[in-house]
Amino acid sequence: MNQKPTKVAARLTMSLEQAIPVIIHRRVDPNDPLEALVLEISDDWVLLASLRDGGFLNGNTIVRARDISRVKLKRTFLPFMRTQGAWPPQSAAKGLGLSSLKAFLPQLASLTPIVAFHEEQRKPGMLWIGSIAEWKKKSMWFHCIDPNGRWSQILIKVKFRNLTRIDIFEDYANAIAVVAGPRDVPDPEE
């Protein structure tokens, strides 16, 4: 069941201001809620400190704000989380210009060589792991790591309007990048 946008905004703000974990349900992937802590909010995008089972931090996720349908506060592991280093967690991604995807993608590319992109409406259940090779006005060229853990020989074009979620500093993508090794960037014009 969807919540009113004012309730969604209030709970996101509470997570941000009080460092309370939340479960975020999104219209684009209703069967895969995200457990996280809100680090930054804009009208268009929300930066999260992602959590995995047991309340352990697992990188950052940036989601489209308009896709969020419901937010639930989840304090279960909060006492444990407060004992695990600096609290609340900080991120190198904090301070991105989240109001514009075109503004923060170049910043992301300078922060980390590996990102995971989701186009959940266009390609449900798929994610692209790799590096941003080049960005244009309405799209970017992306150098993917294939399912076998190797750098692809071609670049794919990703339209900004199709992006629904971006993961950075995440354990799985980082492990895949180590398996893939250094990359040799193909020319997007080929």
Short mmCIF file of N, CA and C in Angstrom, two decimals:
data_model
loop_
_atom_site.label_atom_id
_atom_site.label_comp_id
_atom_site.label_asym_id
_atom_site.label_seq_id
_atom_site.Cartn_x
_atom_site.Cartn_y
_atom_site.Cartn_z
N MET A 1 0.84 -1.18 0.00
CA MET A 1 0.00 0.00 0.00
C MET A 1 0.89 1.25 0.00
N ASN A 2 0.61 2.16 -0.89
CA ASN A 2 1.38 3.39 -0.99
C ASN A 2 1.03 4.37 0.12
N GLN A 3 2.02 5.15 0.53
CA GLN A 3 1.80 6.21 1.50
C GLN A 3 1.64 7.53 0.77
N LYS A 4 1.06 8.49 1.45
CA LYS A 4 0.97 9.84 0.89
C LYS A 4 2.38 10.40 0.77
N PRO A 5 2.63 11.20 -0.27
CA PRO A 5 3.97 11.78 -0.46
C PRO A 5 4.47 12.56 0.77
N THR A 6 3.57 13.18 1.50
CA THR A 6 4.00 13.93 2.70
C THR A 6 4.52 12.98 3.78
N LYS A 7 3.90 11.80 3.90
CA LYS A 7 4.36 10.82 4.89
C LYS A 7 5.71 10.23 4.48
N VAL A 8 5.86 9.94 3.17
CA VAL A 8 7.14 9.45 2.65
C VAL A 8 8.23 10.47 2.95
N ALA A 9 7.98 11.73 2.62
CA ALA A 9 8.97 12.80 2.84
C ALA A 9 9.30 12.94 4.33
N ALA A 10 8.29 12.86 5.19
CA ALA A 10 8.52 13.01 6.64
C ALA A 10 9.40 11.89 7.18
N ARG A 11 9.17 10.67 6.72
CA ARG A 11 9.97 9.54 7.21
C ARG A 11 11.40 9.56 6.65
N LEU A 12 11.54 9.97 5.40
CA LEU A 12 12.89 10.12 4.85
C LEU A 12 13.66 11.18 5.64
N THR A 13 12.99 12.28 5.94
CA THR A 13 13.62 13.37 6.70
C THR A 13 13.97 12.91 8.11
N MET A 14 13.09 12.12 8.75
CA MET A 14 13.37 11.61 10.09
C MET A 14 14.60 10.71 10.07
N SER A 15 14.72 9.86 9.05
CA SER A 15 15.90 9.01 8.92
C SER A 15 17.16 9.86 8.77
N LEU A 16 17.07 10.88 7.95
CA LEU A 16 18.21 11.78 7.72
C LEU A 16 18.61 12.51 8.99
N GLU A 17 17.66 13.11 9.66
CA GLU A 17 17.95 13.96 10.83
C GLU A 17 18.27 13.18 12.09
N GLN A 18 17.67 11.99 12.27
CA GLN A 18 17.86 11.24 13.51
C GLN A 18 18.68 9.96 13.33
N ALA A 19 19.18 9.74 12.13
CA ALA A 19 19.99 8.54 11.83
C ALA A 19 19.26 7.26 12.22
N ILE A 20 18.02 7.14 11.73
CA ILE A 20 17.21 5.95 11.97
C ILE A 20 17.11 5.17 10.65
N PRO A 21 17.44 3.88 10.66
CA PRO A 21 17.31 3.08 9.45
C PRO A 21 15.85 3.00 8.98
N VAL A 22 15.68 2.82 7.68
CA VAL A 22 14.35 2.71 7.10
C VAL A 22 14.32 1.57 6.08
N ILE A 23 13.12 1.10 5.81
CA ILE A 23 12.87 0.19 4.70
C ILE A 23 12.12 1.00 3.65
N ILE A 24 12.67 1.06 2.45
CA ILE A 24 12.11 1.87 1.38
C ILE A 24 11.52 0.96 0.31
N HIS A 25 10.23 1.15 0.06
CA HIS A 25 9.54 0.44 -1.01
C HIS A 25 9.44 1.38 -2.20
N ARG A 26 9.65 0.83 -3.39
CA ARG A 26 9.62 1.67 -4.59
C ARG A 26 8.67 1.07 -5.62
N ARG A 27 8.01 1.94 -6.36
CA ARG A 27 7.06 1.50 -7.39
C ARG A 27 7.74 0.67 -8.49
N VAL A 28 8.98 0.98 -8.81
CA VAL A 28 9.66 0.31 -9.91
C VAL A 28 10.09 -1.11 -9.58
N ASP A 29 10.23 -1.42 -8.30
CA ASP A 29 10.61 -2.78 -7.89
C ASP A 29 9.96 -3.08 -6.54
N PRO A 30 8.63 -3.26 -6.54
CA PRO A 30 7.90 -3.39 -5.28
C PRO A 30 8.27 -4.61 -4.45
N ASN A 31 8.84 -5.64 -5.07
CA ASN A 31 9.18 -6.87 -4.34
C ASN A 31 10.60 -6.88 -3.78
N ASP A 32 11.32 -5.78 -3.93
CA ASP A 32 12.70 -5.71 -3.44
C ASP A 32 12.92 -4.42 -2.66
N PRO A 33 12.40 -4.35 -1.42
CA PRO A 33 12.60 -3.13 -0.64
C PRO A 33 14.06 -2.94 -0.27
N LEU A 34 14.44 -1.69 -0.10
CA LEU A 34 15.81 -1.35 0.27
C LEU A 34 15.86 -1.01 1.75
N GLU A 35 16.82 -1.58 2.46
CA GLU A 35 17.04 -1.21 3.86
C GLU A 35 18.24 -0.28 3.89
N ALA A 36 18.05 0.89 4.49
CA ALA A 36 19.09 1.91 4.40
C ALA A 36 18.92 2.99 5.45
N LEU A 37 19.87 3.90 5.42
CA LEU A 37 19.85 5.10 6.24
C LEU A 37 19.95 6.27 5.26
N VAL A 38 19.08 7.25 5.39
CA VAL A 38 19.08 8.38 4.47
C VAL A 38 20.23 9.32 4.81
N LEU A 39 21.04 9.67 3.80
CA LEU A 39 22.17 10.57 3.97
C LEU A 39 21.94 11.95 3.36
N GLU A 40 21.11 11.99 2.31
CA GLU A 40 20.88 13.25 1.61
C GLU A 40 19.60 13.13 0.78
N ILE A 41 18.84 14.23 0.70
CA ILE A 41 17.58 14.24 -0.04
C ILE A 41 17.56 15.44 -0.97
N SER A 42 17.12 15.21 -2.21
CA SER A 42 16.81 16.32 -3.12
C SER A 42 15.41 16.05 -3.68
N ASP A 43 14.90 16.95 -4.47
CA ASP A 43 13.59 16.73 -5.07
C ASP A 43 13.59 15.54 -6.02
N ASP A 44 14.74 15.26 -6.63
CA ASP A 44 14.80 14.22 -7.66
C ASP A 44 15.44 12.91 -7.21
N TRP A 45 16.43 12.96 -6.34
CA TRP A 45 17.19 11.77 -5.95
C TRP A 45 17.42 11.75 -4.45
N VAL A 46 17.60 10.52 -3.90
CA VAL A 46 17.87 10.32 -2.48
C VAL A 46 19.12 9.47 -2.35
N LEU A 47 20.10 9.94 -1.56
CA LEU A 47 21.33 9.20 -1.29
C LEU A 47 21.15 8.41 -0.01
N LEU A 48 21.45 7.11 -0.08
CA LEU A 48 21.27 6.20 1.06
C LEU A 48 22.59 5.52 1.43
N ALA A 49 22.76 5.24 2.72
CA ALA A 49 23.79 4.32 3.18
C ALA A 49 23.10 2.96 3.21
N SER A 50 23.46 2.08 2.30
CA SER A 50 22.79 0.79 2.16
C SER A 50 23.16 -0.13 3.32
N LEU A 51 22.19 -0.94 3.73
CA LEU A 51 22.40 -1.90 4.81
C LEU A 51 22.15 -3.30 4.29
N ARG A 52 22.93 -4.25 4.76
CA ARG A 52 22.67 -5.65 4.45
C ARG A 52 22.21 -6.33 5.73
N ASP A 53 21.94 -7.60 5.68
CA ASP A 53 21.43 -8.32 6.84
C ASP A 53 22.27 -8.06 8.08
N GLY A 54 21.61 -7.88 9.20
CA GLY A 54 22.30 -7.66 10.46
C GLY A 54 22.65 -6.21 10.73
N GLY A 55 22.29 -5.31 9.85
CA GLY A 55 22.57 -3.89 10.06
C GLY A 55 23.97 -3.46 9.66
N PHE A 56 24.65 -4.25 8.84
CA PHE A 56 25.99 -3.89 8.38
C PHE A 56 25.90 -2.96 7.18
N LEU A 57 26.77 -1.96 7.14
CA LEU A 57 26.80 -1.02 6.02
C LEU A 57 27.33 -1.71 4.77
N ASN A 58 26.76 -1.33 3.63
CA ASN A 58 27.18 -1.93 2.36
C ASN A 58 27.11 -0.89 1.24
N GLY A 59 27.95 0.10 1.29
CA GLY A 59 28.02 1.09 0.23
C GLY A 59 26.88 2.07 0.24
N ASN A 60 26.67 2.70 -0.91
CA ASN A 60 25.62 3.71 -1.05
C ASN A 60 24.73 3.39 -2.23
N THR A 61 23.50 3.81 -2.11
CA THR A 61 22.53 3.69 -3.19
C THR A 61 21.90 5.05 -3.41
N ILE A 62 21.72 5.39 -4.67
CA ILE A 62 21.02 6.63 -5.03
C ILE A 62 19.78 6.20 -5.79
N VAL A 63 18.60 6.59 -5.28
CA VAL A 63 17.34 6.21 -5.92
C VAL A 63 16.56 7.44 -6.34
N ARG A 64 15.76 7.27 -7.39
CA ARG A 64 14.89 8.34 -7.85
C ARG A 64 13.80 8.56 -6.81
N ALA A 65 13.66 9.80 -6.37
CA ALA A 65 12.70 10.13 -5.32
C ALA A 65 11.27 9.81 -5.72
N ARG A 66 10.91 10.08 -6.96
CA ARG A 66 9.51 9.88 -7.38
C ARG A 66 9.09 8.41 -7.39
N ASP A 67 10.04 7.49 -7.33
CA ASP A 67 9.73 6.06 -7.32
C ASP A 67 9.41 5.53 -5.93
N ILE A 68 9.71 6.29 -4.89
CA ILE A 68 9.51 5.82 -3.51
C ILE A 68 8.02 5.86 -3.19
N SER A 69 7.47 4.71 -2.80
CA SER A 69 6.03 4.61 -2.53
C SER A 69 5.71 4.47 -1.05
N ARG A 70 6.67 3.95 -0.27
CA ARG A 70 6.41 3.73 1.15
C ARG A 70 7.73 3.68 1.90
N VAL A 71 7.74 4.24 3.10
CA VAL A 71 8.94 4.22 3.95
C VAL A 71 8.52 3.79 5.35
N LYS A 72 9.25 2.82 5.88
CA LYS A 72 8.97 2.31 7.23
C LYS A 72 10.23 2.45 8.07
N LEU A 73 10.10 3.00 9.27
CA LEU A 73 11.24 3.09 10.17
C LEU A 73 11.57 1.69 10.70
N LYS A 74 12.87 1.39 10.81
CA LYS A 74 13.28 0.07 11.29
C LYS A 74 14.44 0.24 12.27
N ARG A 75 14.14 0.19 13.53
CA ARG A 75 15.13 0.43 14.58
C ARG A 75 15.77 -0.86 15.11
N THR A 76 15.44 -2.02 14.59
CA THR A 76 15.86 -3.31 15.13
C THR A 76 17.36 -3.37 15.43
N PHE A 77 18.20 -3.05 14.45
CA PHE A 77 19.65 -3.17 14.63
C PHE A 77 20.33 -1.86 15.00
N LEU A 78 19.56 -0.83 15.28
CA LEU A 78 20.13 0.48 15.59
C LEU A 78 21.10 0.44 16.77
N PRO A 79 20.78 -0.24 17.90
CA PRO A 79 21.76 -0.29 19.00
C PRO A 79 23.10 -0.90 18.56
N PHE A 80 23.04 -1.97 17.76
CA PHE A 80 24.26 -2.59 17.26
C PHE A 80 25.01 -1.64 16.32
N MET A 81 24.28 -1.02 15.40
CA MET A 81 24.90 -0.14 14.41
C MET A 81 25.65 1.01 15.06
N ARG A 82 25.13 1.50 16.15
CA ARG A 82 25.79 2.62 16.85
C ARG A 82 27.12 2.23 17.46
N THR A 83 27.38 0.92 17.60
CA THR A 83 28.65 0.46 18.18
C THR A 83 29.71 0.18 17.11
N GLN A 84 29.35 0.31 15.85
CA GLN A 84 30.23 -0.08 14.74
C GLN A 84 30.94 1.12 14.10
N GLY A 85 31.79 1.78 14.83
CA GLY A 85 32.54 2.90 14.26
C GLY A 85 31.77 4.20 14.35
N ALA A 86 32.17 5.15 13.53
CA ALA A 86 31.57 6.48 13.55
C ALA A 86 30.07 6.40 13.23
N TRP A 87 29.30 7.11 14.02
CA TRP A 87 27.85 7.14 13.82
C TRP A 87 27.37 8.57 13.83
N PRO A 88 26.51 8.99 12.96
CA PRO A 88 25.99 8.23 11.82
C PRO A 88 27.06 8.07 10.74
N PRO A 89 26.86 7.10 9.85
CA PRO A 89 27.86 6.86 8.81
C PRO A 89 27.99 8.04 7.87
N GLN A 90 29.19 8.22 7.35
CA GLN A 90 29.45 9.26 6.37
C GLN A 90 29.72 8.60 5.03
N SER A 91 29.72 9.38 3.98
CA SER A 91 29.98 8.84 2.65
C SER A 91 30.74 9.84 1.82
N ALA A 92 31.65 9.34 1.00
CA ALA A 92 32.36 10.20 0.06
C ALA A 92 31.38 10.76 -0.96
N ALA A 93 30.22 10.11 -1.12
CA ALA A 93 29.22 10.56 -2.09
C ALA A 93 28.37 11.71 -1.54
N LYS A 94 28.48 11.99 -0.26
CA LYS A 94 27.69 13.07 0.32
C LYS A 94 28.14 14.40 -0.28
N GLY A 95 27.18 15.25 -0.61
CA GLY A 95 27.52 16.53 -1.20
C GLY A 95 27.43 16.53 -2.72
N LEU A 96 27.00 15.41 -3.30
CA LEU A 96 26.79 15.38 -4.75
C LEU A 96 25.66 16.33 -5.10
N GLY A 97 25.67 16.85 -6.30
CA GLY A 97 24.58 17.70 -6.75
C GLY A 97 23.39 16.85 -7.15
N LEU A 98 22.68 16.31 -6.18
CA LEU A 98 21.62 15.33 -6.44
C LEU A 98 20.43 15.87 -7.22
N SER A 99 20.33 17.17 -7.36
CA SER A 99 19.18 17.71 -8.09
C SER A 99 19.27 17.41 -9.58
N SER A 100 20.45 17.07 -10.07
CA SER A 100 20.61 16.81 -11.50
C SER A 100 21.50 15.61 -11.73
N LEU A 101 20.94 14.61 -12.38
CA LEU A 101 21.71 13.41 -12.72
C LEU A 101 22.93 13.77 -13.55
N LYS A 102 22.77 14.70 -14.48
CA LYS A 102 23.88 15.12 -15.34
C LYS A 102 24.99 15.77 -14.53
N ALA A 103 24.64 16.39 -13.40
CA ALA A 103 25.65 17.02 -12.55
C ALA A 103 26.38 16.00 -11.69
N PHE A 104 25.65 15.03 -11.13
CA PHE A 104 26.33 14.13 -10.20
C PHE A 104 26.99 12.92 -10.85
N LEU A 105 26.64 12.55 -12.08
CA LEU A 105 27.34 11.43 -12.72
C LEU A 105 28.83 11.68 -12.91
N PRO A 106 29.25 12.86 -13.40
CA PRO A 106 30.69 13.10 -13.48
C PRO A 106 31.37 13.07 -12.10
N GLN A 107 30.65 13.54 -11.08
CA GLN A 107 31.20 13.49 -9.72
C GLN A 107 31.36 12.04 -9.26
N LEU A 108 30.37 11.20 -9.57
CA LEU A 108 30.47 9.78 -9.22
C LEU A 108 31.66 9.13 -9.91
N ALA A 109 31.84 9.44 -11.19
CA ALA A 109 32.95 8.86 -11.95
C ALA A 109 34.30 9.24 -11.35
N SER A 110 34.38 10.42 -10.73
CA SER A 110 35.64 10.82 -10.11
C SER A 110 35.81 10.21 -8.71
N LEU A 111 34.71 9.80 -8.08
CA LEU A 111 34.78 9.20 -6.74
C LEU A 111 35.14 7.73 -6.75
N THR A 112 34.60 7.01 -7.72
CA THR A 112 34.79 5.56 -7.75
C THR A 112 34.80 5.06 -9.19
N PRO A 113 35.69 4.15 -9.50
CA PRO A 113 35.73 3.64 -10.87
C PRO A 113 34.61 2.64 -11.16
N ILE A 114 33.97 2.09 -10.13
CA ILE A 114 32.95 1.05 -10.33
C ILE A 114 31.61 1.52 -9.80
N VAL A 115 30.59 1.40 -10.65
CA VAL A 115 29.22 1.72 -10.26
C VAL A 115 28.29 0.63 -10.79
N ALA A 116 27.13 0.52 -10.18
CA ALA A 116 26.10 -0.40 -10.67
C ALA A 116 24.86 0.43 -10.99
N PHE A 117 24.36 0.29 -12.21
CA PHE A 117 23.18 1.02 -12.65
C PHE A 117 22.01 0.07 -12.82
N HIS A 118 20.83 0.56 -12.50
CA HIS A 118 19.60 -0.21 -12.67
C HIS A 118 18.66 0.59 -13.57
N GLU A 119 18.04 -0.10 -14.51
CA GLU A 119 16.98 0.47 -15.36
C GLU A 119 15.75 -0.41 -15.11
N GLU A 120 15.19 -0.30 -13.92
CA GLU A 120 14.20 -1.28 -13.45
C GLU A 120 12.88 -1.28 -14.22
N GLN A 121 12.52 -0.18 -14.83
CA GLN A 121 11.29 -0.18 -15.62
C GLN A 121 11.54 -0.80 -17.00
N ARG A 122 12.68 -0.52 -17.56
CA ARG A 122 13.03 -1.00 -18.89
C ARG A 122 13.55 -2.43 -18.86
N LYS A 123 14.37 -2.76 -17.88
CA LYS A 123 15.00 -4.08 -17.76
C LYS A 123 14.89 -4.58 -16.32
N PRO A 124 13.69 -5.01 -15.90
CA PRO A 124 13.52 -5.47 -14.51
C PRO A 124 14.48 -6.61 -14.16
N GLY A 125 15.02 -6.54 -12.96
CA GLY A 125 15.90 -7.60 -12.48
C GLY A 125 17.33 -7.54 -12.99
N MET A 126 17.64 -6.57 -13.85
CA MET A 126 19.01 -6.47 -14.38
C MET A 126 19.73 -5.29 -13.75
N LEU A 127 21.04 -5.43 -13.65
CA LEU A 127 21.87 -4.31 -13.27
C LEU A 127 23.12 -4.36 -14.12
N TRP A 128 23.70 -3.20 -14.33
CA TRP A 128 24.94 -3.08 -15.11
C TRP A 128 26.04 -2.70 -14.13
N ILE A 129 27.10 -3.47 -14.08
CA ILE A 129 28.25 -3.15 -13.23
C ILE A 129 29.39 -2.77 -14.15
N GLY A 130 30.04 -1.68 -13.84
CA GLY A 130 31.17 -1.25 -14.65
C GLY A 130 31.55 0.18 -14.37
N SER A 131 32.01 0.88 -15.43
CA SER A 131 32.51 2.24 -15.29
C SER A 131 31.88 3.16 -16.33
N ILE A 132 31.71 4.39 -15.95
CA ILE A 132 31.23 5.41 -16.89
C ILE A 132 32.40 5.75 -17.80
N ALA A 133 32.21 5.58 -19.09
CA ALA A 133 33.28 5.87 -20.05
C ALA A 133 33.17 7.30 -20.58
N GLU A 134 31.94 7.74 -20.82
CA GLU A 134 31.74 9.07 -21.38
C GLU A 134 30.28 9.47 -21.16
N TRP A 135 30.01 10.73 -20.90
CA TRP A 135 28.62 11.16 -20.77
C TRP A 135 28.31 12.24 -21.78
N LYS A 136 27.06 12.22 -22.20
CA LYS A 136 26.53 13.17 -23.18
C LYS A 136 25.44 13.99 -22.51
N LYS A 137 24.67 14.71 -23.29
CA LYS A 137 23.61 15.56 -22.75
C LYS A 137 22.48 14.75 -22.11
N LYS A 138 22.05 13.66 -22.78
CA LYS A 138 20.92 12.89 -22.29
C LYS A 138 21.23 11.41 -22.06
N SER A 139 22.51 11.06 -22.17
CA SER A 139 22.88 9.66 -22.03
C SER A 139 24.36 9.55 -21.65
N MET A 140 24.78 8.31 -21.45
CA MET A 140 26.20 8.06 -21.18
C MET A 140 26.59 6.76 -21.85
N TRP A 141 27.89 6.63 -22.09
CA TRP A 141 28.45 5.36 -22.55
C TRP A 141 29.01 4.67 -21.32
N PHE A 142 28.66 3.41 -21.17
CA PHE A 142 29.01 2.65 -19.97
C PHE A 142 29.78 1.41 -20.37
N HIS A 143 30.91 1.18 -19.71
CA HIS A 143 31.76 0.01 -19.96
C HIS A 143 31.41 -1.05 -18.91
N CYS A 144 30.76 -2.10 -19.35
CA CYS A 144 30.23 -3.13 -18.45
C CYS A 144 31.21 -4.26 -18.18
N ILE A 145 31.03 -4.86 -17.03
CA ILE A 145 31.66 -6.13 -16.71
C ILE A 145 30.60 -7.19 -17.01
N ASP A 146 30.94 -8.17 -17.82
CA ASP A 146 29.95 -9.16 -18.24
C ASP A 146 29.67 -10.17 -17.12
N PRO A 147 28.66 -11.03 -17.29
CA PRO A 147 28.31 -12.01 -16.25
C PRO A 147 29.44 -12.98 -15.90
N ASN A 148 30.44 -13.12 -16.77
CA ASN A 148 31.58 -13.99 -16.49
C ASN A 148 32.71 -13.28 -15.76
N GLY A 149 32.47 -12.01 -15.37
CA GLY A 149 33.49 -11.26 -14.64
C GLY A 149 34.60 -10.71 -15.50
N ARG A 150 34.31 -10.44 -16.79
CA ARG A 150 35.30 -9.86 -17.69
C ARG A 150 34.76 -8.54 -18.24
N TRP A 151 35.68 -7.63 -18.54
CA TRP A 151 35.27 -6.37 -19.16
C TRP A 151 34.75 -6.65 -20.56
N SER A 152 33.59 -6.11 -20.87
CA SER A 152 33.00 -6.26 -22.20
C SER A 152 33.87 -5.57 -23.24
N GLN A 153 33.79 -6.03 -24.47
CA GLN A 153 34.54 -5.41 -25.56
C GLN A 153 33.79 -4.25 -26.20
N ILE A 154 32.55 -4.04 -25.78
CA ILE A 154 31.76 -2.93 -26.31
C ILE A 154 31.23 -2.07 -25.17
N LEU A 155 30.88 -0.85 -25.50
CA LEU A 155 30.24 0.05 -24.54
C LEU A 155 28.74 0.02 -24.81
N ILE A 156 27.94 0.22 -23.76
CA ILE A 156 26.50 0.33 -23.96
C ILE A 156 26.08 1.78 -23.71
N LYS A 157 25.06 2.19 -24.42
CA LYS A 157 24.53 3.53 -24.24
C LYS A 157 23.36 3.45 -23.26
N VAL A 158 23.41 4.27 -22.21
CA VAL A 158 22.37 4.29 -21.20
C VAL A 158 21.73 5.68 -21.20
N LYS A 159 20.43 5.72 -21.41
CA LYS A 159 19.71 7.00 -21.38
C LYS A 159 19.41 7.37 -19.93
N PHE A 160 19.68 8.62 -19.58
CA PHE A 160 19.48 9.07 -18.21
C PHE A 160 18.05 8.86 -17.73
N ARG A 161 17.08 9.05 -18.61
CA ARG A 161 15.67 8.95 -18.20
C ARG A 161 15.30 7.54 -17.74
N ASN A 162 16.10 6.53 -18.14
CA ASN A 162 15.82 5.15 -17.76
C ASN A 162 16.44 4.74 -16.43
N LEU A 163 17.35 5.53 -15.89
CA LEU A 163 18.01 5.17 -14.64
C LEU A 163 17.07 5.34 -13.46
N THR A 164 16.99 4.31 -12.63
CA THR A 164 16.13 4.36 -11.45
C THR A 164 16.93 4.21 -10.16
N ARG A 165 18.12 3.61 -10.26
CA ARG A 165 18.92 3.34 -9.07
C ARG A 165 20.39 3.23 -9.46
N ILE A 166 21.26 3.73 -8.59
CA ILE A 166 22.70 3.66 -8.80
C ILE A 166 23.33 3.21 -7.49
N ASP A 167 24.18 2.19 -7.55
CA ASP A 167 24.88 1.69 -6.36
C ASP A 167 26.36 1.97 -6.49
N ILE A 168 26.98 2.44 -5.40
CA ILE A 168 28.42 2.69 -5.38
C ILE A 168 29.02 2.16 -4.08
N PHE A 169 30.29 1.85 -4.12
CA PHE A 169 31.04 1.34 -2.95
C PHE A 169 30.39 0.08 -2.37
N GLU A 170 29.71 -0.69 -3.20
CA GLU A 170 28.94 -1.84 -2.75
C GLU A 170 29.80 -3.10 -2.87
N ASP A 171 29.73 -3.98 -1.88
CA ASP A 171 30.62 -5.14 -1.80
C ASP A 171 30.60 -6.04 -3.03
N TYR A 172 29.43 -6.39 -3.53
CA TYR A 172 29.33 -7.30 -4.67
C TYR A 172 29.99 -6.71 -5.91
N ALA A 173 29.65 -5.46 -6.23
CA ALA A 173 30.23 -4.81 -7.42
C ALA A 173 31.74 -4.67 -7.28
N ASN A 174 32.20 -4.35 -6.10
CA ASN A 174 33.64 -4.23 -5.87
C ASN A 174 34.35 -5.57 -6.06
N ALA A 175 33.72 -6.65 -5.61
CA ALA A 175 34.31 -7.99 -5.78
C ALA A 175 34.36 -8.36 -7.26
N ILE A 176 33.31 -8.06 -8.00
CA ILE A 176 33.28 -8.33 -9.44
C ILE A 176 34.39 -7.55 -10.15
N ALA A 177 34.60 -6.30 -9.73
CA ALA A 177 35.64 -5.47 -10.34
C ALA A 177 37.03 -6.06 -10.10
N VAL A 178 37.27 -6.63 -8.93
CA VAL A 178 38.56 -7.26 -8.65
C VAL A 178 38.75 -8.48 -9.56
N VAL A 179 37.70 -9.26 -9.72
CA VAL A 179 37.77 -10.43 -10.60
C VAL A 179 38.05 -10.00 -12.04
N ALA A 180 37.40 -8.92 -12.49
CA ALA A 180 37.57 -8.45 -13.88
C ALA A 180 38.95 -7.87 -14.14
N GLY A 181 39.57 -7.31 -13.12
CA GLY A 181 40.89 -6.72 -13.29
C GLY A 181 40.85 -5.37 -13.98
N PRO A 182 42.02 -4.86 -14.39
CA PRO A 182 42.07 -3.54 -15.03
C PRO A 182 41.30 -3.53 -16.34
N ARG A 183 40.79 -2.38 -16.69
CA ARG A 183 40.00 -2.29 -17.93
C ARG A 183 40.75 -1.56 -19.04
N ASP A 184 40.41 -1.96 -20.25
CA ASP A 184 40.89 -1.30 -21.45
C ASP A 184 39.64 -0.76 -22.13
N VAL A 185 39.50 0.56 -22.16
CA VAL A 185 38.26 1.17 -22.61
C VAL A 185 38.14 1.17 -24.12
N PRO A 186 37.07 0.53 -24.65
CA PRO A 186 36.85 0.59 -26.10
C PRO A 186 36.35 1.98 -26.50
N ASP A 187 36.47 2.30 -27.75
CA ASP A 187 36.00 3.57 -28.29
C ASP A 187 34.49 3.52 -28.49
N PRO A 188 33.72 4.49 -27.91
CA PRO A 188 32.26 4.44 -28.06
C PRO A 188 31.80 4.60 -29.51
N GLU A 189 32.63 5.09 -30.38
CA GLU A 189 32.23 5.31 -31.77
C GLU A 189 32.34 4.04 -32.60
N GLU A 190 32.98 3.01 -32.08
CA GLU A 190 33.15 1.76 -32.85
C GLU A 190 31.92 0.90 -32.78
#
